[in-house]
XYZ file of C-alpha atoms in Angstrom:
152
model
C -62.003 52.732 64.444
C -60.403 52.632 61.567
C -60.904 54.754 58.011
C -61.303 52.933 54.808
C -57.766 54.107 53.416
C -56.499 53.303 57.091
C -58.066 49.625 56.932
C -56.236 49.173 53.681
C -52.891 50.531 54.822
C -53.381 48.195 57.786
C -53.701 45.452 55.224
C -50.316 46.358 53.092
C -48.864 46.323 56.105
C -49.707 42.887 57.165
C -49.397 41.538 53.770
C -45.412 42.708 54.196
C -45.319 41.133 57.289
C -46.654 37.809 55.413
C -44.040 38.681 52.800
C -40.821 38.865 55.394
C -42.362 35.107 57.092
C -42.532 33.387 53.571
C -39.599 31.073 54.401
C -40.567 30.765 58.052
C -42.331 27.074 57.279
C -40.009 25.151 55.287
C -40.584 21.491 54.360
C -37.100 19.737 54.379
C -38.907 16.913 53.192
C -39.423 17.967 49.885
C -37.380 21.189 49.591
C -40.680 23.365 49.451
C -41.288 26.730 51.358
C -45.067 25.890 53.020
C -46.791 28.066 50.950
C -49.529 29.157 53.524
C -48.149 32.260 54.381
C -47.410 33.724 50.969
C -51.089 32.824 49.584
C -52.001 35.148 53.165
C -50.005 37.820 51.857
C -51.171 37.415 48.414
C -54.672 37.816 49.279
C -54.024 40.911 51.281
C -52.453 42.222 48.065
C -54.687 41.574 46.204
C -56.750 43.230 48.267
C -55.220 46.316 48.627
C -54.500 46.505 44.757
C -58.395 46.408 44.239
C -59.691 48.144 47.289
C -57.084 50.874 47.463
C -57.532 54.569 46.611
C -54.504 55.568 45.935
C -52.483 54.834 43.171
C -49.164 54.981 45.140
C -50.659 52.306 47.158
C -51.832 49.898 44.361
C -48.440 50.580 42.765
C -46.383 49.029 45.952
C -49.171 46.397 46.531
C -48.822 45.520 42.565
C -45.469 44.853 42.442
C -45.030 43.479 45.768
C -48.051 40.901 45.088
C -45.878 40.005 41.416
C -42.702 39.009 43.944
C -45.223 37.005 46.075
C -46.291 35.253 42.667
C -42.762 34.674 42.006
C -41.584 33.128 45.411
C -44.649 30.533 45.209
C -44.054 29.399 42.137
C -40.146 29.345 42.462
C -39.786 27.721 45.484
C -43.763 26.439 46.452
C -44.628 24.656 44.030
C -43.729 20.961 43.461
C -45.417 20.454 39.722
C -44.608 22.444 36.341
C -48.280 22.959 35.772
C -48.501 24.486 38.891
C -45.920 26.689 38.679
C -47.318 27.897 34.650
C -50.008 28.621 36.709
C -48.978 31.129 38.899
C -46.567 32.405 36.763
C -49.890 33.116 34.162
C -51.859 34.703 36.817
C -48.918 37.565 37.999
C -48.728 37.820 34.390
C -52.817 38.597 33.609
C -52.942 40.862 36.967
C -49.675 42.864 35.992
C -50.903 43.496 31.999
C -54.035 44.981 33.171
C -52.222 47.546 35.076
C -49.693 48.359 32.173
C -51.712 51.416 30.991
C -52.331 52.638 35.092
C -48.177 52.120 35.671
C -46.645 52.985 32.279
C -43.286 54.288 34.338
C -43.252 51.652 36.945
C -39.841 50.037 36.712
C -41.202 47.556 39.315
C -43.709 46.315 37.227
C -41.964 46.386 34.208
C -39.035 44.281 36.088
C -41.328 41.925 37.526
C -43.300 41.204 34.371
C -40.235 39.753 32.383
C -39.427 37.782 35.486
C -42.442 36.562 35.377
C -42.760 35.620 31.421
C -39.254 34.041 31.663
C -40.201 31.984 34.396
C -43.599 31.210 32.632
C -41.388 30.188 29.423
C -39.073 27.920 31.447
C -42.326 26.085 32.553
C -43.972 25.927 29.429
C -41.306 24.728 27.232
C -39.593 25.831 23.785
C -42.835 25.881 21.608
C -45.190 27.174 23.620
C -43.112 29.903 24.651
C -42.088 30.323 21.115
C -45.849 30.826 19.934
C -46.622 33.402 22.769
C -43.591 35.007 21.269
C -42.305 35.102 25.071
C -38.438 36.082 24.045
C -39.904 39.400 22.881
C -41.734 39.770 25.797
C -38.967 39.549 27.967
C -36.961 41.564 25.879
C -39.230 44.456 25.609
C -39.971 44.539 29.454
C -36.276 44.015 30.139
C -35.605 47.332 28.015
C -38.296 49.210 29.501
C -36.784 48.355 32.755
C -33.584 49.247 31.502
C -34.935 53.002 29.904
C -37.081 53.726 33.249
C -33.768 53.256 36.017
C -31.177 50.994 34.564
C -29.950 50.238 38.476
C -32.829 48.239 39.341
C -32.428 45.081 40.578
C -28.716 45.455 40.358
């Protein structure tokens, strides 16, 4: 039988495994990625990030649930809307964390991906209003200040 922090290891572990299969189901039809193995893994990170008691683990499942966010709405996602979408909810789920993961160069990275991608979606104005090119500017530089080799 499993322990608690074992049964959410067990789950980070399968969510990767979800993670590496994301393109396994790809509809040539439409040129979509099938997008029911990335909402598996996104689940499982999402439940590791709340159930896990350790902050290296919520760290890794943080991040790695942000990329998840990014490969559905990149490349699962047929419709702008949806795409704003899921752009908007790596960016709520990544903010609340800011204070938790000051020094995270992941998250940092991952939440100007995120906002740029969000901008592209929403258009000029809106992203203009949300004062978006700041955003991605600030998080860019942050990136930049914690490990300027990240992400090449």
């Amino acid at each position: 039988m499993f322990g608690f922090t074992s049964w959410v290891s067990v789950c980070n572990i399968a969510a990767d495994s979800l993670f590496q299969r994301r393109n396994e189901y790809f509809d040539s039809q439409r040129l979509l990625a099938d997008t029911t193995t990335i909402n598996k893994a996104i689940a499982l990170y999402k439940t590791v990030l709340r159930q896990a008691d350790q902050d290296s683990l919520q760290h890794q499942a943080l991040w790695k649930l942000l990329q998840a966010y990014y490969f559905k709405g990149q490349f699962g996602s047929p419709h702008s809307s949806q795409r704003k979408q899921i752009y908007n909810q790596g960016i709520k789920i990544s903010e609340s964390y800011l204070d938790q993961f000051s020094n995270s160069v992941e998250l940092h990275a991952w939440l100007g991906v995120m906002w740029a991608r969000w901008a592209e979606e929403s258009g000029i104005l809106a992203a203009a209003r949300r004062g978006v090119a700041g955003k991605v500017k600030h998080y860019a530089e942050q990136t930049m200040q914690i490990d300027e080799e990240y992400l090449g």
